[in-house]
Each structure stands twice: as C-alpha cells, then as structure tokens.
PDB file of C-alpha atoms in Angstrom:
ATOM      1  CA  GLU A   1      -9.101-104.485 153.732  1.00  0.00           C
ATOM      2  CA  TYR A   2     -12.458-104.739 152.019  1.00  0.00           C
ATOM      3  CA  MET A   3     -14.601-107.707 151.016  1.00  0.00           C
ATOM      4  CA  GLY A   4     -17.356-106.997 148.508  1.00  0.00           C
ATOM      5  CA  GLY A   5     -17.461-103.342 149.454  1.00  0.00           C
ATOM      6  CA  ILE A   6     -17.919-104.058 153.195  1.00  0.00           C
ATOM      7  CA  LYS A   7     -15.144-103.832 155.729  1.00  0.00           C
ATOM      8  CA  SER A   8     -14.009-107.313 156.712  1.00  0.00           C
ATOM      9  CA  ALA A   9     -14.609-106.475 160.385  1.00  0.00           C
ATOM     10  CA  THR A  10     -18.226-105.683 159.563  1.00  0.00           C
ATOM     11  CA  VAL A  11     -18.595-108.977 157.714  1.00  0.00           C
ATOM     12  CA  MET A  12     -17.325-110.796 160.801  1.00  0.00           C
ATOM     13  CA  SER A  13     -19.778-108.959 163.064  1.00  0.00           C
ATOM     14  CA  LEU A  14     -22.680-109.652 160.716  1.00  0.00           C
ATOM     15  CA  ARG A  15     -21.779-113.275 160.038  1.00  0.00           C
ATOM     16  CA  PRO A  16     -24.483-114.703 162.360  1.00  0.00           C
ATOM     17  CA  VAL A  17     -27.138-112.540 160.745  1.00  0.00           C
ATOM     18  CA  LEU A  18     -25.997-113.368 157.247  1.00  0.00           C
ATOM     19  CA  HIS A  19     -26.204-117.031 158.169  1.00  0.00           C
ATOM     20  CA  ARG A  20     -29.844-116.612 159.173  1.00  0.00           C
ATOM     21  CA  TRP A  21     -30.674-114.724 155.974  1.00  0.00           C
ATOM     22  CA  PHE A  22     -29.040-117.268 153.671  1.00  0.00           C
ATOM     23  CA  ALA A  23     -30.593-120.118 155.655  1.00  0.00           C
ATOM     24  CA  SER A  24     -34.026-118.596 155.066  1.00  0.00           C
ATOM     25  CA  ALA A  25     -33.309-118.329 151.333  1.00  0.00           C
ATOM     26  CA  SER A  26     -32.111-121.947 151.317  1.00  0.00           C
ATOM     27  CA  ARG A  27     -35.311-123.191 152.950  1.00  0.00           C
ATOM     28  CA  SER A  28     -37.387-121.490 150.252  1.00  0.00           C
ATOM     29  CA  ARG A  29     -35.429-123.461 147.618  1.00  0.00           C
ATOM     30  CA  GLY A  30     -35.684-126.736 149.534  1.00  0.00           C
ATOM     31  CA  ILE A  31     -32.007-126.773 150.527  1.00  0.00           C
ATOM     32  CA  PRO A  32     -31.377-128.374 153.943  1.00  0.00           C
ATOM     33  CA  GLU A  33     -30.374-125.832 156.545  1.00  0.00           C
ATOM     34  CA  ARG A  34     -27.037-126.156 158.305  1.00  0.00           C
ATOM     35  CA  PRO A  35     -27.072-126.096 162.109  1.00  0.00           C
ATOM     36  CA  PRO A  36     -26.923-122.469 163.290  1.00  0.00           C
ATOM     37  CA  PRO A  37     -23.684-121.312 164.870  1.00  0.00           C
ATOM     38  CA  LYS A  38     -23.533-120.373 168.534  1.00  0.00           C
ATOM     39  CA  HIS A  39     -24.776-116.867 169.372  1.00  0.00           C
ATOM     40  CA  SER A  40     -26.679-116.746 166.057  1.00  0.00           C
ATOM     41  CA  LYS A  41     -28.783-113.750 167.085  1.00  0.00           C
ATOM     42  CA  PHE A  42     -27.345-110.442 165.961  1.00  0.00           C
ATOM     43  CA  ASN A  43     -27.642-107.842 168.693  1.00  0.00           C
ATOM     44  CA  ALA A  44     -27.963-104.205 167.730  1.00  0.00           C
ATOM     45  CA  GLU A  45     -27.142-101.602 170.336  1.00  0.00           C
ATOM     46  CA  GLY A  46     -30.768-100.539 170.133  1.00  0.00           C
ATOM     47  CA  GLU A  47     -33.161-101.586 167.377  1.00  0.00           C
ATOM     48  CA  TYR A  48     -33.043-101.268 163.597  1.00  0.00           C
ATOM     49  CA  VAL A  49     -35.283 -98.498 162.224  1.00  0.00           C
ATOM     50  CA  PHE A  50     -35.631 -98.481 158.450  1.00  0.00           C
ATOM     51  CA  GLY A  51     -37.136 -96.481 155.603  1.00  0.00           C
ATOM     52  CA  VAL A  52     -36.342 -92.953 154.444  1.00  0.00           C
ATOM     53  CA  ASN A  53     -39.238 -91.149 156.175  1.00  0.00           C
ATOM     54  CA  THR A  54     -38.899 -93.138 159.367  1.00  0.00           C
ATOM     55  CA  VAL A  55     -35.147 -92.622 159.682  1.00  0.00           C
ATOM     56  CA  SER A  56     -35.465 -88.926 158.800  1.00  0.00           C
ATOM     57  CA  ALA A  57     -38.124 -88.436 161.471  1.00  0.00           C
ATOM     58  CA  ALA A  58     -36.172 -90.425 164.070  1.00  0.00           C
ATOM     59  CA  MET A  59     -33.096 -88.279 163.542  1.00  0.00           C
ATOM     60  CA  ALA A  60     -35.048 -85.011 163.514  1.00  0.00           C
ATOM     61  CA  ALA A  61     -37.124 -85.748 166.621  1.00  0.00           C
ATOM     62  CA  ASN A  62     -34.101 -86.342 168.900  1.00  0.00           C
ATOM     63  CA  ARG A  63     -36.096 -88.790 171.039  1.00  0.00           C
ATOM     64  CA  ARG A  64     -33.785 -91.756 170.453  1.00  0.00           C
ATOM     65  CA  THR A  65     -30.114 -92.360 171.111  1.00  0.00           C
ATOM     66  CA  LEU A  66     -28.538 -92.779 167.664  1.00  0.00           C
ATOM     67  CA  HIS A  67     -25.857 -95.476 167.409  1.00  0.00           C
ATOM     68  CA  ARG A  68     -25.065 -96.182 163.764  1.00  0.00           C
ATOM     69  CA  LEU A  69     -26.423 -95.391 160.305  1.00  0.00           C
ATOM     70  CA  TYR A  70     -26.256 -97.913 157.463  1.00  0.00           C
ATOM     71  CA  ILE A  71     -26.639 -96.590 153.907  1.00  0.00           C
ATOM     72  CA  ARG A  72     -26.678 -98.588 150.701  1.00  0.00           C
ATOM     73  CA  GLN A  73     -23.671 -98.144 148.460  1.00  0.00           C
ATOM     74  CA  GLY A  74     -24.296 -96.182 145.293  1.00  0.00           C
ATOM     75  CA  VAL A  75     -27.460 -94.331 146.373  1.00  0.00           C
ATOM     76  CA  ASP A  76     -27.838 -90.639 145.625  1.00  0.00           C
ATOM     77  CA  VAL A  77     -26.359 -88.772 148.582  1.00  0.00           C
ATOM     78  CA  ASP A  78     -26.590 -85.339 146.997  1.00  0.00           C
ATOM     79  CA  ALA A  79     -27.296 -82.698 149.643  1.00  0.00           C
ATOM     80  CA  SER A  80     -30.691 -81.956 148.073  1.00  0.00           C
ATOM     81  CA  SER A  81     -31.845 -85.600 148.137  1.00  0.00           C
ATOM     82  CA  ALA A  82     -33.606 -87.237 151.102  1.00  0.00           C
ATOM     83  CA  MET A  83     -30.707 -89.625 151.612  1.00  0.00           C
ATOM     84  CA  GLY A  84     -28.247 -86.745 151.399  1.00  0.00           C
ATOM     85  CA  ARG A  85     -30.109 -84.874 154.138  1.00  0.00           C
ATOM     86  CA  ILE A  86     -30.080 -87.986 156.329  1.00  0.00           C
ATOM     87  CA  LEU A  87     -26.342 -88.370 155.824  1.00  0.00           C
ATOM     88  CA  GLN A  88     -25.719 -84.694 156.554  1.00  0.00           C
ATOM     89  CA  ASP A  89     -27.833 -84.883 159.713  1.00  0.00           C
ATOM     90  CA  ALA A  90     -25.922 -87.966 160.849  1.00  0.00           C
ATOM     91  CA  LYS A  91     -22.596 -86.195 160.458  1.00  0.00           C
ATOM     92  CA  LEU A  92     -23.844 -83.154 162.381  1.00  0.00           C
ATOM     93  CA  LYS A  93     -24.995 -85.398 165.231  1.00  0.00           C
ATOM     94  CA  GLY A  94     -21.784 -87.424 165.232  1.00  0.00           C
ATOM     95  CA  VAL A  95     -23.456 -90.702 164.209  1.00  0.00           C
ATOM     96  CA  ASN A  96     -21.177 -93.366 162.729  1.00  0.00           C
ATOM     97  CA  VAL A  97     -22.073 -94.010 159.087  1.00  0.00           C
ATOM     98  CA  GLU A  98     -21.424 -97.262 157.290  1.00  0.00           C
ATOM     99  CA  HIS A  99     -21.941 -97.874 153.564  1.00  0.00           C
ATOM    100  CA  CYS A 100     -22.962-101.441 152.773  1.00  0.00           C
ATOM    101  CA  ASP A 101     -24.676-103.547 150.130  1.00  0.00           C
ATOM    102  CA  LYS A 102     -28.345-104.445 149.767  1.00  0.00           C
ATOM    103  CA  VAL A 103     -27.910-107.930 151.237  1.00  0.00           C
ATOM    104  CA  THR A 104     -26.669-106.491 154.524  1.00  0.00           C
ATOM    105  CA  LEU A 105     -29.546-104.008 154.671  1.00  0.00           C
ATOM    106  CA  ASN A 106     -32.019-106.802 153.938  1.00  0.00           C
ATOM    107  CA  VAL A 107     -30.642-108.710 156.905  1.00  0.00           C
ATOM    108  CA  LEU A 108     -30.746-105.728 159.244  1.00  0.00           C
ATOM    109  CA  SER A 109     -34.346-104.882 158.282  1.00  0.00           C
ATOM    110  CA  ASP A 110     -35.435-108.545 158.389  1.00  0.00           C
ATOM    111  CA  ASN A 111     -36.207-108.378 154.661  1.00  0.00           C
ATOM    112  CA  LYS A 112     -38.675-105.513 155.086  1.00  0.00           C
ATOM    113  CA  PRO A 113     -38.654-102.495 152.710  1.00  0.00           C
ATOM    114  CA  HIS A 114     -35.765-100.306 153.855  1.00  0.00           C
ATOM    115  CA  GLN A 115     -35.295 -97.981 150.839  1.00  0.00           C
ATOM    116  CA  GLY A 116     -31.533 -98.199 151.258  1.00  0.00           C
ATOM    117  CA  VAL A 117     -31.209 -96.895 154.813  1.00  0.00           C
ATOM    118  CA  VAL A 118     -31.245 -98.510 158.278  1.00  0.00           C
ATOM    119  CA  LEU A 119     -30.633 -96.781 161.598  1.00  0.00           C
ATOM    120  CA  ASP A 120     -29.486 -98.491 164.792  1.00  0.00           C
ATOM    121  CA  ALA A 121     -31.134 -96.467 167.573  1.00  0.00           C
ATOM    122  CA  SER A 122     -32.542 -96.900 171.064  1.00  0.00           C
ATOM    123  CA  PRO A 123     -36.190 -98.044 171.145  1.00  0.00           C
ATOM    124  CA  LEU A 124     -39.127 -95.789 171.931  1.00  0.00           C
ATOM    125  CA  GLU A 125     -41.408 -96.613 174.855  1.00  0.00           C
ATOM    126  CA  TYR A 126     -44.967 -95.763 175.789  1.00  0.00           C
ATOM    127  CA  VAL A 127     -45.458 -92.899 178.233  1.00  0.00           C
ATOM    128  CA  GLU A 128     -47.568 -94.014 181.179  1.00  0.00           C
ATOM    129  CA  ILE A 129     -50.679 -91.924 181.727  1.00  0.00           C
ATOM    130  CA  ARG A 130     -53.229 -91.837 184.534  1.00  0.00           C
ATOM    131  CA  GLY A 131     -55.602 -89.090 183.480  1.00  0.00           C
ATOM    132  CA  LEU A 132     -56.123 -86.836 180.474  1.00  0.00           C
ATOM    133  CA  ASP A 133     -56.259 -83.606 182.471  1.00  0.00           C
ATOM    134  CA  ASP A 134     -52.761 -84.297 183.791  1.00  0.00           C
ATOM    135  CA  VAL A 135     -51.373 -84.411 180.243  1.00  0.00           C
ATOM    136  CA  VAL A 136     -53.289 -81.321 179.136  1.00  0.00           C
ATOM    137  CA  ASP A 137     -52.021 -79.405 182.174  1.00  0.00           C
ATOM    138  CA  THR A 138     -48.457 -80.610 181.573  1.00  0.00           C
ATOM    139  CA  LYS A 139     -48.515 -79.418 177.958  1.00  0.00           C
ATOM    140  CA  ALA A 140     -49.804 -76.032 179.095  1.00  0.00           C
ATOM    141  CA  ALA A 141     -47.030 -75.826 181.702  1.00  0.00           C
ATOM    142  CA  GLN A 142     -44.469 -76.561 178.991  1.00  0.00           C
ATOM    143  CA  GLY A 143     -45.667 -73.522 177.084  1.00  0.00           C
ATOM    144  CA  GLN A 144     -47.427 -75.369 174.267  1.00  0.00           C
ATOM    145  CA  THR A 145     -50.022 -73.089 172.690  1.00  0.00           C
ATOM    146  CA  PRO A 146     -53.510 -74.586 173.118  1.00  0.00           C
ATOM    147  CA  LYS A 147     -55.745 -74.902 170.072  1.00  0.00           C
ATOM    148  CA  PRO A 148     -58.832 -72.666 169.881  1.00  0.00           C
ATOM    149  CA  TRP A 149     -61.099 -75.736 170.157  1.00  0.00           C
ATOM    150  CA  PRO A 150     -61.437 -78.516 172.744  1.00  0.00           C
ATOM    151  CA  PRO A 151     -58.985 -81.442 172.528  1.00  0.00           C
ATOM    152  CA  LEU A 152     -59.581 -84.663 170.618  1.00  0.00           C
ATOM    153  CA  TRP A 153     -57.879 -87.891 171.707  1.00  0.00           C
ATOM    154  CA  ILE A 154     -57.953 -91.493 170.490  1.00  0.00           C
ATOM    155  CA  ALA A 155     -57.987 -94.459 172.870  1.00  0.00           C
ATOM    156  CA  LEU A 156     -56.917 -97.785 171.357  1.00  0.00           C
ATOM    157  CA  ASP A 157     -58.145-100.822 173.256  1.00  0.00           C
ATOM    158  CA  GLU A 158     -55.948-103.852 172.487  1.00  0.00           C
ATOM    159  CA  ILE A 159     -54.866-102.973 168.934  1.00  0.00           C
ATOM    160  CA  SER A 160     -52.358-105.787 168.401  1.00  0.00           C
ATOM    161  CA  ASP A 161     -51.229-105.353 164.779  1.00  0.00           C
ATOM    162  CA  PRO A 162     -48.200-103.025 164.348  1.00  0.00           C
ATOM    163  CA  GLN A 163     -49.398-102.105 160.837  1.00  0.00           C
ATOM    164  CA  ASN A 164     -52.774-100.971 162.175  1.00  0.00           C
ATOM    165  CA  LEU A 165     -51.232 -99.090 165.092  1.00  0.00           C
ATOM    166  CA  GLY A 166     -48.771 -97.358 162.773  1.00  0.00           C
ATOM    167  CA  ALA A 167     -51.481 -96.402 160.280  1.00  0.00           C
ATOM    168  CA  ILE A 168     -53.655 -94.959 163.067  1.00  0.00           C
ATOM    169  CA  LEU A 169     -50.732 -92.915 164.404  1.00  0.00           C
ATOM    170  CA  ARG A 170     -50.110 -91.595 160.897  1.00  0.00           C
ATOM    171  CA  SER A 171     -53.748 -90.476 160.518  1.00  0.00           C
ATOM    172  CA  ALA A 172     -53.781 -89.019 164.030  1.00  0.00           C
ATOM    173  CA  PHE A 173     -50.677 -86.942 163.392  1.00  0.00           C
ATOM    174  CA  PHE A 174     -51.827 -85.790 159.947  1.00  0.00           C
ATOM    175  CA  LEU A 175     -55.323 -84.816 161.119  1.00  0.00           C
ATOM    176  CA  GLY A 176     -54.158 -83.006 164.253  1.00  0.00           C
ATOM    177  CA  VAL A 177     -55.301 -85.354 167.027  1.00  0.00           C
ATOM    178  CA  ASP A 178     -54.070 -84.075 170.386  1.00  0.00           C
ATOM    179  CA  GLY A 179     -53.016 -87.449 171.742  1.00  0.00           C
ATOM    180  CA  VAL A 180     -53.219 -91.237 171.456  1.00  0.00           C
ATOM    181  CA  VAL A 181     -53.459 -93.587 174.430  1.00  0.00           C
ATOM    182  CA  CYS A 182     -53.226 -97.382 174.173  1.00  0.00           C
ATOM    183  CA  SER A 183     -54.110-100.144 176.583  1.00  0.00           C
ATOM    184  CA  HIS A 184     -51.058-101.289 178.508  1.00  0.00           C
ATOM    185  CA  SER A 185     -51.778-104.959 177.769  1.00  0.00           C
ATOM    186  CA  ASN A 186     -52.362-106.695 174.430  1.00  0.00           C
ATOM    187  CA  CYS A 187     -51.354-103.687 172.353  1.00  0.00           C
ATOM    188  CA  ALA A 188     -48.691-103.651 169.630  1.00  0.00           C
ATOM    189  CA  PRO A 189     -45.284-102.326 170.738  1.00  0.00           C
ATOM    190  CA  LEU A 190     -43.763 -99.086 169.482  1.00  0.00           C
ATOM    191  CA  SER A 191     -41.468-101.117 167.257  1.00  0.00           C
ATOM    192  CA  ALA A 192     -39.581-100.348 164.070  1.00  0.00           C
ATOM    193  CA  ALA A 193     -42.406-101.977 162.095  1.00  0.00           C
ATOM    194  CA  THR A 194     -44.964 -99.705 163.779  1.00  0.00           C
ATOM    195  CA  SER A 195     -42.854 -96.640 163.046  1.00  0.00           C
ATOM    196  CA  ARG A 196     -42.446 -97.690 159.406  1.00  0.00           C
ATOM    197  CA  ALA A 197     -46.218 -98.145 159.073  1.00  0.00           C
ATOM    198  CA  SER A 198     -46.722 -94.671 160.567  1.00  0.00           C
ATOM    199  CA  ALA A 199     -44.406 -93.126 157.930  1.00  0.00           C
ATOM    200  CA  GLY A 200     -42.399 -91.649 160.794  1.00  0.00           C
ATOM    201  CA  ALA A 201     -45.336 -90.125 162.705  1.00  0.00           C
ATOM    202  CA  MET A 202     -44.566 -92.339 165.713  1.00  0.00           C
ATOM    203  CA  GLU A 203     -41.191 -90.601 165.993  1.00  0.00           C
ATOM    204  CA  LEU A 204     -42.776 -87.165 166.175  1.00  0.00           C
ATOM    205  CA  MET A 205     -45.447 -87.720 168.824  1.00  0.00           C
ATOM    206  CA  GLU A 206     -45.556 -89.209 172.296  1.00  0.00           C
ATOM    207  CA  VAL A 207     -47.809 -92.263 172.521  1.00  0.00           C
ATOM    208  CA  TYR A 208     -49.345 -92.949 175.912  1.00  0.00           C
ATOM    209  CA  ALA A 209     -50.378 -96.160 177.680  1.00  0.00           C
ATOM    210  CA  ALA A 210     -52.997 -96.688 180.385  1.00  0.00           C
ATOM    211  CA  LYS A 211     -52.493 -99.637 182.737  1.00  0.00           C
ATOM    212  CA  ASN A 212     -56.246 -99.957 183.210  1.00  0.00           C
ATOM    213  CA  MET A 213     -58.222 -98.716 180.211  1.00  0.00           C
ATOM    214  CA  CYS A 214     -61.600 -98.962 181.963  1.00  0.00           C
ATOM    215  CA  ARG A 215     -60.404 -96.907 184.913  1.00  0.00           C
ATOM    216  CA  PHE A 216     -58.820 -94.410 182.526  1.00  0.00           C
ATOM    217  CA  LEU A 217     -62.079 -93.978 180.582  1.00  0.00           C
ATOM    218  CA  GLN A 218     -64.099 -93.680 183.777  1.00  0.00           C
ATOM    219  CA  GLY A 219     -61.795 -90.912 184.967  1.00  0.00           C
ATOM    220  CA  ALA A 220     -62.057 -89.102 181.621  1.00  0.00           C
ATOM    221  CA  GLY A 221     -65.863 -89.198 181.806  1.00  0.00           C
ATOM    222  CA  GLU A 222     -65.797 -87.794 185.331  1.00  0.00           C
ATOM    223  CA  GLN A 223     -63.536 -84.977 184.123  1.00  0.00           C
ATOM    224  CA  GLY A 224     -66.087 -83.896 181.512  1.00  0.00           C
ATOM    225  CA  TRP A 225     -64.812 -85.684 178.401  1.00  0.00           C
ATOM    226  CA  ARG A 226     -67.350 -86.959 175.866  1.00  0.00           C
ATOM    227  CA  ILE A 227     -66.516 -90.602 175.111  1.00  0.00           C
ATOM    228  CA  TYR A 228     -67.515 -92.141 171.775  1.00  0.00           C
ATOM    229  CA  GLY A 229     -67.042 -95.849 171.145  1.00  0.00           C
ATOM    230  CA  THR A 230     -66.996 -97.464 167.715  1.00  0.00           C
ATOM    231  CA  ASP A 231     -69.034-100.580 167.030  1.00  0.00           C
ATOM    232  CA  SER A 232     -71.306-102.175 164.435  1.00  0.00           C
ATOM    233  CA  GLY A 233     -74.036-103.476 166.738  1.00  0.00           C
ATOM    234  CA  PRO A 234     -77.730-102.552 166.820  1.00  0.00           C
ATOM    235  CA  GLN A 235     -77.340 -99.942 169.569  1.00  0.00           C
ATOM    236  CA  THR A 236     -75.094 -97.714 167.457  1.00  0.00           C
ATOM    237  CA  VAL A 237     -75.695 -94.388 165.716  1.00  0.00           C
ATOM    238  CA  SER A 238     -74.469 -93.813 162.183  1.00  0.00           C
ATOM    239  CA  LEU A 239     -71.660 -91.265 162.064  1.00  0.00           C
ATOM    240  CA  SER A 240     -73.531 -89.391 159.338  1.00  0.00           C
ATOM    241  CA  ASP A 241     -76.541 -89.022 161.681  1.00  0.00           C
ATOM    242  CA  LEU A 242     -74.544 -87.753 164.641  1.00  0.00           C
ATOM    243  CA  LYS A 243     -75.813 -84.351 165.718  1.00  0.00           C
ATOM    244  CA  VAL A 244     -73.318 -81.523 165.388  1.00  0.00           C
ATOM    245  CA  GLU A 245     -72.477 -79.988 168.735  1.00  0.00           C
ATOM    246  CA  GLU A 246     -73.052 -76.253 168.946  1.00  0.00           C
ATOM    247  CA  GLU A 247     -70.093 -76.053 171.286  1.00  0.00           C
ATOM    248  CA  PRO A 248     -67.697 -79.019 171.043  1.00  0.00           C
ATOM    249  CA  THR A 249     -66.514 -80.641 174.260  1.00  0.00           C
ATOM    250  CA  PRO A 250     -63.256 -82.495 174.942  1.00  0.00           C
ATOM    251  CA  THR A 251     -63.711 -85.752 173.039  1.00  0.00           C
ATOM    252  CA  LEU A 252     -62.265 -89.229 173.387  1.00  0.00           C
ATOM    253  CA  LEU A 253     -62.731 -91.669 170.495  1.00  0.00           C
ATOM    254  CA  VAL A 254     -62.325 -95.330 171.494  1.00  0.00           C
ATOM    255  CA  MET A 255     -61.374 -97.981 168.925  1.00  0.00           C
ATOM    256  CA  GLY A 256     -61.479-101.706 169.707  1.00  0.00           C
ATOM    257  CA  SER A 257     -59.302-104.630 168.692  1.00  0.00           C
ATOM    258  CA  GLU A 258     -59.100-105.950 165.153  1.00  0.00           C
ATOM    259  CA  HIS A 259     -60.957-109.191 165.867  1.00  0.00           C
ATOM    260  CA  GLU A 260     -63.221-108.614 168.864  1.00  0.00           C
ATOM    261  CA  GLY A 261     -63.899-104.884 168.727  1.00  0.00           C
ATOM    262  CA  LEU A 262     -64.610-103.084 171.985  1.00  0.00           C
ATOM    263  CA  ARG A 263     -64.741-105.137 175.156  1.00  0.00           C
ATOM    264  CA  THR A 264     -68.103-105.123 176.958  1.00  0.00           C
ATOM    265  CA  ALA A 265     -66.685-103.288 179.982  1.00  0.00           C
ATOM    266  CA  VAL A 266     -65.268-100.584 177.683  1.00  0.00           C
ATOM    267  CA  LYS A 267     -68.565-100.198 175.807  1.00  0.00           C
ATOM    268  CA  ARG A 268     -70.388 -99.505 179.066  1.00  0.00           C
ATOM    269  CA  LEU A 269     -68.146 -96.515 179.733  1.00  0.00           C
ATOM    270  CA  CYS A 270     -68.868 -94.870 176.354  1.00  0.00           C
ATOM    271  CA  HIS A 271     -71.521 -92.173 176.218  1.00  0.00           C
ATOM    272  CA  GLN A 272     -72.461 -93.157 172.675  1.00  0.00           C
ATOM    273  CA  LEU A 273     -71.568 -95.906 170.200  1.00  0.00           C
ATOM    274  CA  LEU A 274     -70.989 -94.944 166.578  1.00  0.00           C
ATOM    275  CA  ARG A 275     -70.755 -96.857 163.312  1.00  0.00           C
ATOM    276  CA  ILE A 276     -69.797 -96.077 159.729  1.00  0.00           C
ATOM    277  CA  GLU A 277     -72.679 -96.946 157.430  1.00  0.00           C
ATOM    278  CA  SER A 278     -71.819 -99.255 154.550  1.00  0.00           C
ATOM    279  CA  ALA A 279     -72.878 -98.254 151.034  1.00  0.00           C
ATOM    280  CA  ALA A 280     -74.194-101.810 150.731  1.00  0.00           C
ATOM    281  CA  HIS A 281     -76.042-101.729 154.069  1.00  0.00           C
ATOM    282  CA  ASN A 282     -79.284-102.844 152.375  1.00  0.00           C
ATOM    283  CA  ILE A 283     -77.666-106.103 151.239  1.00  0.00           C
ATOM    284  CA  ARG A 284     -78.307-108.329 154.231  1.00  0.00           C
ATOM    285  CA  ASP A 285     -77.936-111.835 152.833  1.00  0.00           C
ATOM    286  CA  GLY A 286     -74.573-111.487 151.126  1.00  0.00           C
ATOM    287  CA  THR A 287     -76.117-111.466 147.653  1.00  0.00           C
ATOM    288  CA  LEU A 288     -74.880-108.938 145.134  1.00  0.00           C
ATOM    289  CA  ALA A 289     -75.871-108.984 141.445  1.00  0.00           C
ATOM    290  CA  GLY A 290     -76.939-112.610 141.772  1.00  0.00           C
ATOM    291  CA  ILE A 291     -73.548-113.697 143.139  1.00  0.00           C
ATOM    292  CA  GLN A 292     -73.374-115.349 146.526  1.00  0.00           C
ATOM    293  CA  ALA A 293     -70.411-113.922 148.467  1.00  0.00           C
ATOM    294  CA  PRO A 294     -69.518-113.255 152.091  1.00  0.00           C
ATOM    295  CA  LEU A 295     -70.760-109.840 153.139  1.00  0.00           C
ATOM    296  CA  VAL A 296     -68.009-107.271 153.762  1.00  0.00           C
ATOM    297  CA  ASP A 297     -69.613-105.627 156.748  1.00  0.00           C
ATOM    298  CA  SER A 298     -66.821-103.556 158.249  1.00  0.00           C
ATOM    299  CA  LEU A 299     -63.667-101.544 157.642  1.00  0.00           C
ATOM    300  CA  ASN A 300     -60.151-102.198 158.821  1.00  0.00           C
ATOM    301  CA  VAL A 301     -59.699-100.483 162.186  1.00  0.00           C
ATOM    302  CA  SER A 302     -57.080 -98.058 160.839  1.00  0.00           C
ATOM    303  CA  ALA A 303     -59.307 -97.022 157.925  1.00  0.00           C
ATOM    304  CA  ALA A 304     -62.268 -96.566 160.263  1.00  0.00           C
ATOM    305  CA  ALA A 305     -60.164 -94.509 162.676  1.00  0.00           C
ATOM    306  CA  ALA A 306     -59.167 -92.122 159.888  1.00  0.00           C
ATOM    307  CA  ILE A 307     -62.822 -91.554 158.923  1.00  0.00           C
ATOM    308  CA  PHE A 308     -63.945 -90.947 162.503  1.00  0.00           C
ATOM    309  CA  VAL A 309     -61.049 -88.608 163.260  1.00  0.00           C
ATOM    310  CA  HIS A 310     -61.605 -86.627 160.061  1.00  0.00           C
ATOM    311  CA  HIS A 311     -65.260 -86.150 161.019  1.00  0.00           C
ATOM    312  CA  PHE A 312     -64.531 -84.846 164.522  1.00  0.00           C
ATOM    313  CA  SER A 313     -61.565 -82.734 163.376  1.00  0.00           C
ATOM    314  CA  ASN A 314     -63.727 -80.972 160.805  1.00  0.00           C
ATOM    315  CA  GLN A 315     -66.387 -80.262 163.428  1.00  0.00           C
ATOM    316  CA  ARG A 316     -63.805 -78.584 165.629  1.00  0.00           C
ATOM    317  CA  ARG A 317     -62.279 -76.479 162.905  1.00  0.00           C
ATOM    318  CA  ARG A 318     -65.721 -75.042 162.100  1.00  0.00           C
ATOM    319  CA  TYR A 319     -66.151 -73.992 165.723  1.00  0.00           C
ATOM    320  CA  THR A 320     -65.276 -70.370 166.495  1.00  0.00           C
ATOM    321  CA  PRO A 321     -65.170 -69.622 170.224  1.00  0.00           C
ATOM    322  CA  ASN A 322     -66.668 -66.378 171.488  1.00  0.00           C
TER     323      ASN A 322
END
C-alpha cells in the first residue's frame, strides 16, 4: 500500500522527522507549534550523506558501511547519468534503495541541498597520528608510490567551521597535498556537512588528528620538516617574497582558526610566518575613493589555504631531483 508515492511503513518510520520539518515551516509562518511527540528524533543507522558528488565518492571509496540509499522519484536514472551510476553502484553493493519525494529528502538532509539523493552510511572518523614520519613510512610499506618531490602537508589548528574544513580538504585533494592533520580539540567533525563542502574529497582521503598540536609540530621540526605558519602580523613575510628553495624539503603548512588565527604557542614552533599581500595593502585607514568603509584585511581561511598550497605545490613540481 502506498501513500503519496512512499510506502506507508516508511511514512510511519519518518513520522517524527516529518513532524519536526513541518513544525519548522509552521514557525516561519507564525503558526504555533504542537508539542513534539515522544522519541521525536529520527535515528539513522549511521548518518545522512547527501549530494551527488558526495554520495558517489562515499560509495566508490568503500570506507563507510552503506545502509540505505534514498533517491528522489522521477529523477533521471539512466545508466549514463550521475544518478544512474549511483543507483547501479548501490545495486552492485547490495544497498537497499528507496524512492521518495522531495519533502522526505529535505527532512533527511535537514533542508540542505541534496540534489535528489541521500545516503544512510556509517560516519567517518579522524585517524589519530603521532608523527609525520610514521605515516610516510606506513604509506611506503603499503606500496604507495612516493612522489618525486618531498611531501607537503597541511596542519589545521582549531578550524571549527565545517564549510571551511570541507573547502580546505577539497583544495588539498585537488592540488595534491600529501596529508591533512587537524587538532584533536576544537576542530570541526568529519560530518556530512563537511563532506558536502569538500565535494566528496573527504571521502577519498584519510584525515588525521593530533591530540597535542604543539607536540606534533615540535616532533615534525625535529624530524627535518620545514614548518610555515600563516599570519597577518608584522613579523610575517609576504608569500610573493618567499625565496624559492633550490631543493625543497618536507613542508608543513599551518593554518589557524577562523577568528583567532594561530595560537601563540603554535606560532613559536613555526620556522617562518607567511602572509598573503592584499592588493589594497597601501590603504591603511579604511578609506577608498573617498568612502569610509571597514578595511577588508584578510581572506577566508579556506581561500588562503588554497593560495598557499598552490604556491608550494608549484614549487615542488618544478623541482627535478638528480
């Protein structure tokens, strides 16, 4: 028996979630909310991952346990379409597939852009790391072919916004960064929102966490890594003025939090602090063309990370070992 294109059993299981969604819509129209029913929280077997690229990557990477796939009714499921490939992959992996309407998908994705597909899958977790050499040695032991230039890693110190973390992971994956390590505390989780912001890159790469970022950086410096911090203070060097290394060394780029930047203890462990010079750096009083306005003196951390990584990646690709 079907109700509105959804199996009645599914409607019953989603009733608490639908209540929350309609209650939210009612509040926006000024309609008093009814008391929530008992057990109003809908519990997925894992977590809901959404978006075409994210779901495709999650299914291809085989790093999650896949529970159930929800696809919007009426979408193009031709074998050559992205949705068709997702559906075909789900069938090959034995994943239960359920066709449902947009309202249900909106509820499952918490009203975030889902592009007609939501996947219930086990969550991803950070991989604990103690030292960089351990990871490099492990990858070599697994038979991964090393690149012809020294490794480049990013360390993220208390990046708390999932959108920023996801965007940095996307840039890191696209530009060929060898690894990303985050502080264990005060860092955004590897959530569905982070994966969506990464366009699926989070699904395709392990993301590491250091319990003590200062100790981790100290160990990296002792192991011969060159550590660059990013800041906008007076003791910084413009990225455009950074001398090109004749022979690149293993490099660790450290990015600070969205609001406070690098912590003082972290700055002290960096060999050099870098900044990105603003095109309006000569405008010191916030005046532009006679208009008084607050000075935009920095970039979003994810945008800055992409610029820094692109710079160091290009340096390495120009290096030809003897």
